[in-house]
């Protein structure tokens, strides 16, 4: 989380801190509790076991459950168990699971349990196997032994230790048990009393185990005793171990012993001091969600499982390397921003509620806040001087100085020159001056911090805005000052300033953190851009960037630090990433981290290489385990195979019909400590041989074609190692009947017969078709000719009068001009316009106008010879090409005849409409030798005819052209 602070928020934080500051209670582990919502329907857990595949089996007061990392699958009466109160679990050498219940024994075969006749009935408390495959049953009347026959079956059971027994434990050929308050050892058929001769008092010893260091442990409700390796007398280890309602012991692979109590667990470790084992408490005070612990188990991935009496099943997240503290555990506030370990072994923690100081014993020494002299309640930076004095920066802005003993010596605020909102970082340079990284710039003490009274000056950095946001200041081994700002990375060697920005190769100017160590220099950006490693060559830098694609858990970075081994620790908004050479490790809430989202600069590594992470939910500490965790590939199993109408078992090889050719296959990696980071690769042989990758735990296939298929899936946990052996499921899909070989063969035969018949039929049909096509061609040709004629008529003739239109007239004029030029023959161009046609349209309507236009076309055709060309140009305008006569007298006679033809009027219904026309005449070549000139000359002549009142005609002359020009000028 980024730091945001205001004066009001700081006051509130101070008030809350004053009210709720409490002593540090206890470090907290984090746990995952399983119950009915996860499928574990009974909360009384009696026993835990992990089989050879990796499944976790949970025996309860009412049912047996198998956990695959996702769900608990129940087994009860329906699966063959005669009794569902499960007391003990064990696996035979051939991999079969055996169950001891309240009223019998059963073994698993396939997906069911088969009752086993041991020769007695009643309560069975435990089942176990020795290395030779002999089975031992703890019964209410004694211990029974079964020896396998050649087939591996157990048919005869013999009572080898009669009496009231308990706590049966097998190690090698020895069977340890309690009888009559004594500890006994059975070897072969010989039982030997061990307890009282070795100083063990008589008690109801309910649990016996041997740790990997060779120490023998026994547990009763009130006592815990140890027979150390190579010694002959038991030692009482009951001190500090609460009583137990359920006596359970579990020895892990590292010599440690887990002891169940009424208040959780006690972990005893004899590796460092065999004479006095250390005790670590895993109880409600340390985060355990319930009190009474029963069975205890550490799986192959080193995850700790605890069966609670009435509290279900609990798993500790991680492996115990992460512990946490919250406000309820003594912190003044859950939001932790800075941490420092001083030379006296004290831990200084800066929160939004003040500054908490814890002693070497982990107890709270003092909480400082604004009510006790601190300049502010949000402490964002803590630094130590060479003298051992501590400096703490706050918001509102201020620097607080503490002695090496932890007393507040001085506070420096705005009156000393610190003018800003909050302190983000502190550093002491080699001249013993204090540098202050603040929200409004960078400040430096005028003098050495050897003086108690300090004044500060704002540092003006060339190339940097005056009030740039400064996040952090660091001093490297050579004394160079490095300053992280919102405008770049600043270097000051005591003489020269240099600002590195995006122009120098950085991904952005706005930075948030840096770390220097082990010959490496890394920076982080405020935006989600990952981190960059810088290599300096004078004033030039080489930048190598690392992002989520390269292995980071997130690209949003809050803090960076090196541990003493050179590993780079990175706090992000998605947990913590660690770069170990070229390999990445990731930690999150799933591993025990208190919260995935870290805080700015809240990352510190102490002298013991413990890593401290501050978050908005509290403080977490990582301490490396004294042993290496298993680095093996994750096992993967198929958890469910659901067809369209039924569920299948893994051993089935179903044949699906083509109508039900879909499958839902669910799977899980049996790596319980990193379930959310497990990746899967799968493929379907027979369809696609390429691997697909997913984080989902299921895949659905639908519409599969006929064929044989094998589904394969592998898994990889947090270590990135893929399963060496995939989980497989083989099945087939029947093709539809129309795709079977016999149907296809029959179809081919029928097709050949039909082809022969069709060939003969086809020949006859082709002949008939040829004749038919020839007839169609003839008919189609006639249709096309008629269609062409109609289209030509539409293109070249006026629809109303059936006279040629303007387009055809234009082509005719162009053609006639070519002929006349070639043969030097004249022709006349007559332009005709109806007089008062608009009045006719307006007075009598468009139907009358159309009748006038049609009749006018008829009159014009009647007035000229058939060899002359008549056209309607549009509206009431007509044109005639007069090829003969072309002399003035002949032209005049034609024009008079046209004008006279309109005298009789135009009949319309029962009346006659008065009509007349005006004609303008031009002659080629006298009045023009182009279509445009002829039209213009005829139009001038028509204008003259109209000017004289219409119902007449006029021949073009140059005088008419001049007169029209004069008129047009007068009009202007």
Short mmCIF file of C-alpha atoms in Angstrom, two decimals, residues 724-904:
data_model
loop_
_atom_site.label_atom_id
_atom_site.label_comp_id
_atom_site.label_asym_id
_atom_site.label_seq_id
_atom_site.Cartn_x
_atom_site.Cartn_y
_atom_site.Cartn_z
CA UNK A 724 7.11 -36.90 -13.82
CA UNK A 725 4.13 -39.22 -14.33
CA UNK A 726 0.87 -37.83 -15.72
CA UNK A 727 -2.56 -38.84 -14.50
CA UNK A 728 -4.30 -40.67 -17.36
CA UNK A 729 -7.79 -41.63 -18.41
CA UNK A 730 -8.47 -43.69 -21.55
CA UNK A 731 -11.80 -43.77 -23.35
CA UNK A 732 -13.31 -44.23 -26.79
CA UNK A 733 -16.09 -42.59 -28.74
CA UNK A 734 -18.19 -44.71 -31.08
CA UNK A 735 -18.74 -43.08 -34.44
CA UNK A 736 -22.36 -42.61 -35.56
CA UNK A 737 -23.79 -45.50 -37.55
CA UNK A 738 -23.47 -43.59 -40.77
CA UNK A 739 -19.70 -43.37 -40.22
CA UNK A 740 -19.12 -47.09 -39.46
CA UNK A 741 -17.10 -49.20 -41.93
CA UNK A 742 -19.96 -51.50 -42.90
CA UNK A 743 -22.27 -48.65 -43.63
CA UNK A 744 -19.63 -46.85 -45.66
CA UNK A 745 -18.89 -50.09 -47.62
CA UNK A 746 -22.58 -50.63 -48.37
CA UNK A 747 -22.86 -47.05 -49.48
CA UNK A 748 -19.89 -47.48 -51.83
CA UNK A 749 -21.45 -50.59 -53.42
CA UNK A 750 -24.82 -48.94 -53.87
CA UNK A 751 -23.08 -45.90 -55.22
CA UNK A 752 -21.29 -47.95 -57.90
CA UNK A 753 -24.54 -49.57 -58.99
CA UNK A 754 -26.29 -46.25 -59.09
CA UNK A 755 -23.39 -44.73 -60.97
CA UNK A 756 -23.74 -47.31 -63.75
CA UNK A 757 -27.47 -46.71 -64.06
CA UNK A 758 -27.00 -43.01 -63.83
CA UNK A 759 -24.40 -43.08 -66.60
CA UNK A 760 -26.80 -44.60 -69.06
CA UNK A 761 -29.55 -42.33 -67.94
CA UNK A 762 -27.19 -39.42 -68.13
CA UNK A 763 -26.28 -40.05 -71.77
CA UNK A 764 -29.91 -40.00 -72.76
CA UNK A 765 -30.57 -37.03 -70.63
CA UNK A 766 -27.64 -35.14 -72.15
CA UNK A 767 -28.97 -35.64 -75.67
CA UNK A 768 -32.42 -34.39 -74.65
CA UNK A 769 -30.84 -31.59 -72.72
CA UNK A 770 -28.78 -30.57 -75.76
CA UNK A 771 -31.89 -30.27 -77.86
CA UNK A 772 -33.68 -28.43 -75.14
CA UNK A 773 -30.74 -26.06 -74.68
CA UNK A 774 -30.61 -25.30 -78.41
CA UNK A 775 -34.29 -24.36 -78.32
CA UNK A 776 -33.69 -22.29 -75.20
CA UNK A 777 -30.83 -20.48 -76.95
CA UNK A 778 -33.09 -19.59 -79.86
CA UNK A 779 -35.83 -18.34 -77.56
CA UNK A 780 -33.41 -16.53 -75.33
CA UNK A 781 -31.77 -14.81 -78.31
CA UNK A 782 -35.16 -13.52 -79.45
CA UNK A 783 -35.90 -12.31 -75.93
CA UNK A 784 -32.57 -10.54 -75.74
CA UNK A 785 -33.13 -8.84 -79.11
CA UNK A 786 -36.55 -7.66 -78.00
CA UNK A 787 -35.15 -6.55 -74.65
CA UNK A 788 -32.37 -4.70 -76.43
CA UNK A 789 -34.88 -3.00 -78.66
CA UNK A 790 -36.95 -1.94 -75.68
CA UNK A 791 -33.94 -0.67 -73.82
CA UNK A 792 -32.83 1.23 -76.89
CA UNK A 793 -36.27 2.71 -77.23
CA UNK A 794 -36.23 3.78 -73.58
CA UNK A 795 -32.74 5.24 -74.00
CA UNK A 796 -33.42 7.14 -77.26
CA UNK A 797 -37.17 7.92 -77.38
CA UNK A 798 -39.45 10.16 -75.42
CA UNK A 799 -41.93 8.04 -73.45
CA UNK A 800 -44.83 10.49 -73.80
CA UNK A 801 -44.71 11.41 -77.49
CA UNK A 802 -42.73 8.41 -78.85
CA UNK A 803 -40.50 10.94 -80.61
CA UNK A 804 -36.69 10.67 -80.41
CA UNK A 805 -35.35 12.32 -77.23
CA UNK A 806 -32.54 14.82 -76.70
CA UNK A 807 -29.89 12.06 -76.53
CA UNK A 808 -30.85 10.58 -79.88
CA UNK A 809 -31.20 14.08 -81.37
CA UNK A 810 -27.68 14.96 -80.22
CA UNK A 811 -26.24 11.83 -81.84
CA UNK A 812 -28.23 12.54 -85.03
CA UNK A 813 -26.90 16.13 -85.21
CA UNK A 814 -23.34 14.87 -84.65
CA UNK A 815 -23.78 12.27 -87.40
CA UNK A 816 -25.37 14.79 -89.80
CA UNK A 817 -22.57 17.29 -89.24
CA UNK A 818 -19.99 14.64 -90.18
CA UNK A 819 -21.90 13.83 -93.40
CA UNK A 820 -22.44 17.46 -94.30
CA UNK A 821 -18.82 18.34 -93.77
CA UNK A 822 -17.70 15.43 -95.88
CA UNK A 823 -20.21 16.11 -98.73
CA UNK A 824 -20.56 19.90 -98.15
CA UNK A 825 -24.35 19.68 -97.99
CA UNK A 826 -26.36 22.12 -95.93
CA UNK A 827 -29.28 21.36 -93.59
CA UNK A 828 -31.61 23.42 -91.45
CA UNK A 829 -31.94 23.32 -87.64
CA UNK A 830 -35.46 24.20 -86.42
CA UNK A 831 -36.00 24.89 -82.69
CA UNK A 832 -39.73 24.90 -81.81
CA UNK A 833 -41.34 26.07 -78.57
CA UNK A 834 -45.08 25.93 -77.72
CA UNK A 835 -46.64 29.29 -76.87
CA UNK A 836 -48.43 29.69 -73.52
CA UNK A 837 -47.86 26.05 -72.54
CA UNK A 838 -47.38 26.95 -68.89
CA UNK A 839 -50.77 28.66 -68.92
CA UNK A 840 -52.35 25.49 -70.31
CA UNK A 841 -50.73 23.35 -67.59
CA UNK A 842 -51.75 25.74 -64.83
CA UNK A 843 -55.28 26.21 -66.10
CA UNK A 844 -56.26 22.75 -67.28
CA UNK A 845 -53.85 20.47 -65.44
CA UNK A 846 -51.01 18.20 -66.39
CA UNK A 847 -53.24 15.75 -68.25
CA UNK A 848 -54.18 18.57 -70.61
CA UNK A 849 -50.53 19.55 -70.89
CA UNK A 850 -49.60 15.99 -71.79
CA UNK A 851 -52.32 15.88 -74.45
CA UNK A 852 -50.99 19.13 -75.98
CA UNK A 853 -47.46 17.71 -76.08
CA UNK A 854 -48.57 14.46 -77.76
CA UNK A 855 -50.74 16.26 -80.34
CA UNK A 856 -47.95 18.78 -81.01
CA UNK A 857 -45.58 15.91 -81.84
CA UNK A 858 -48.18 14.46 -84.24
CA UNK A 859 -48.68 17.84 -85.98
CA UNK A 860 -44.94 18.31 -86.40
CA UNK A 861 -44.54 14.83 -87.95
CA UNK A 862 -47.36 15.63 -90.36
CA UNK A 863 -45.80 18.95 -91.40
CA UNK A 864 -42.44 17.57 -92.55
CA UNK A 865 -41.22 14.74 -94.72
CA UNK A 866 -40.39 11.32 -93.37
CA UNK A 867 -36.71 11.84 -94.19
CA UNK A 868 -36.53 14.83 -91.83
CA UNK A 869 -35.72 14.20 -88.15
CA UNK A 870 -38.06 15.33 -85.36
CA UNK A 871 -37.27 15.13 -81.60
CA UNK A 872 -38.69 16.33 -78.32
CA UNK A 873 -35.85 17.92 -76.39
CA UNK A 874 -37.78 18.25 -73.14
CA UNK A 875 -40.69 20.19 -71.70
CA UNK A 876 -42.50 22.02 -74.53
CA UNK A 877 -39.34 22.23 -76.68
CA UNK A 878 -39.04 20.35 -80.01
CA UNK A 879 -36.36 20.29 -82.72
CA UNK A 880 -36.32 19.35 -86.42
CA UNK A 881 -33.40 18.59 -88.69
CA UNK A 882 -34.60 19.66 -92.16
CA UNK A 883 -32.54 18.02 -94.84
CA UNK A 884 -34.60 19.31 -97.80
CA UNK A 885 -35.46 21.90 -98.85
CA UNK A 886 -32.60 24.03 -97.49
CA UNK A 887 -33.13 27.13 -99.63
CA UNK A 888 -34.75 30.13 -97.89
CA UNK A 889 -38.05 29.75 -99.77
CA UNK A 890 -38.33 26.03 -99.00
CA UNK A 891 -37.51 26.59 -95.31
CA UNK A 892 -40.10 29.36 -95.14
CA UNK A 893 -42.77 27.11 -96.64
CA UNK A 894 -42.10 24.36 -94.08
CA UNK A 895 -42.17 26.82 -91.16
CA UNK A 896 -45.46 28.39 -92.41
CA UNK A 897 -46.95 24.90 -92.72
CA UNK A 898 -45.98 24.04 -89.14
CA UNK A 899 -47.38 27.30 -87.73
CA UNK A 900 -50.59 26.83 -89.72
CA UNK A 901 -51.07 23.26 -88.45
CA UNK A 902 -51.73 24.63 -84.93
CA UNK A 903 -54.53 27.05 -86.01
CA UNK A 904 -57.24 24.42 -85.60
#
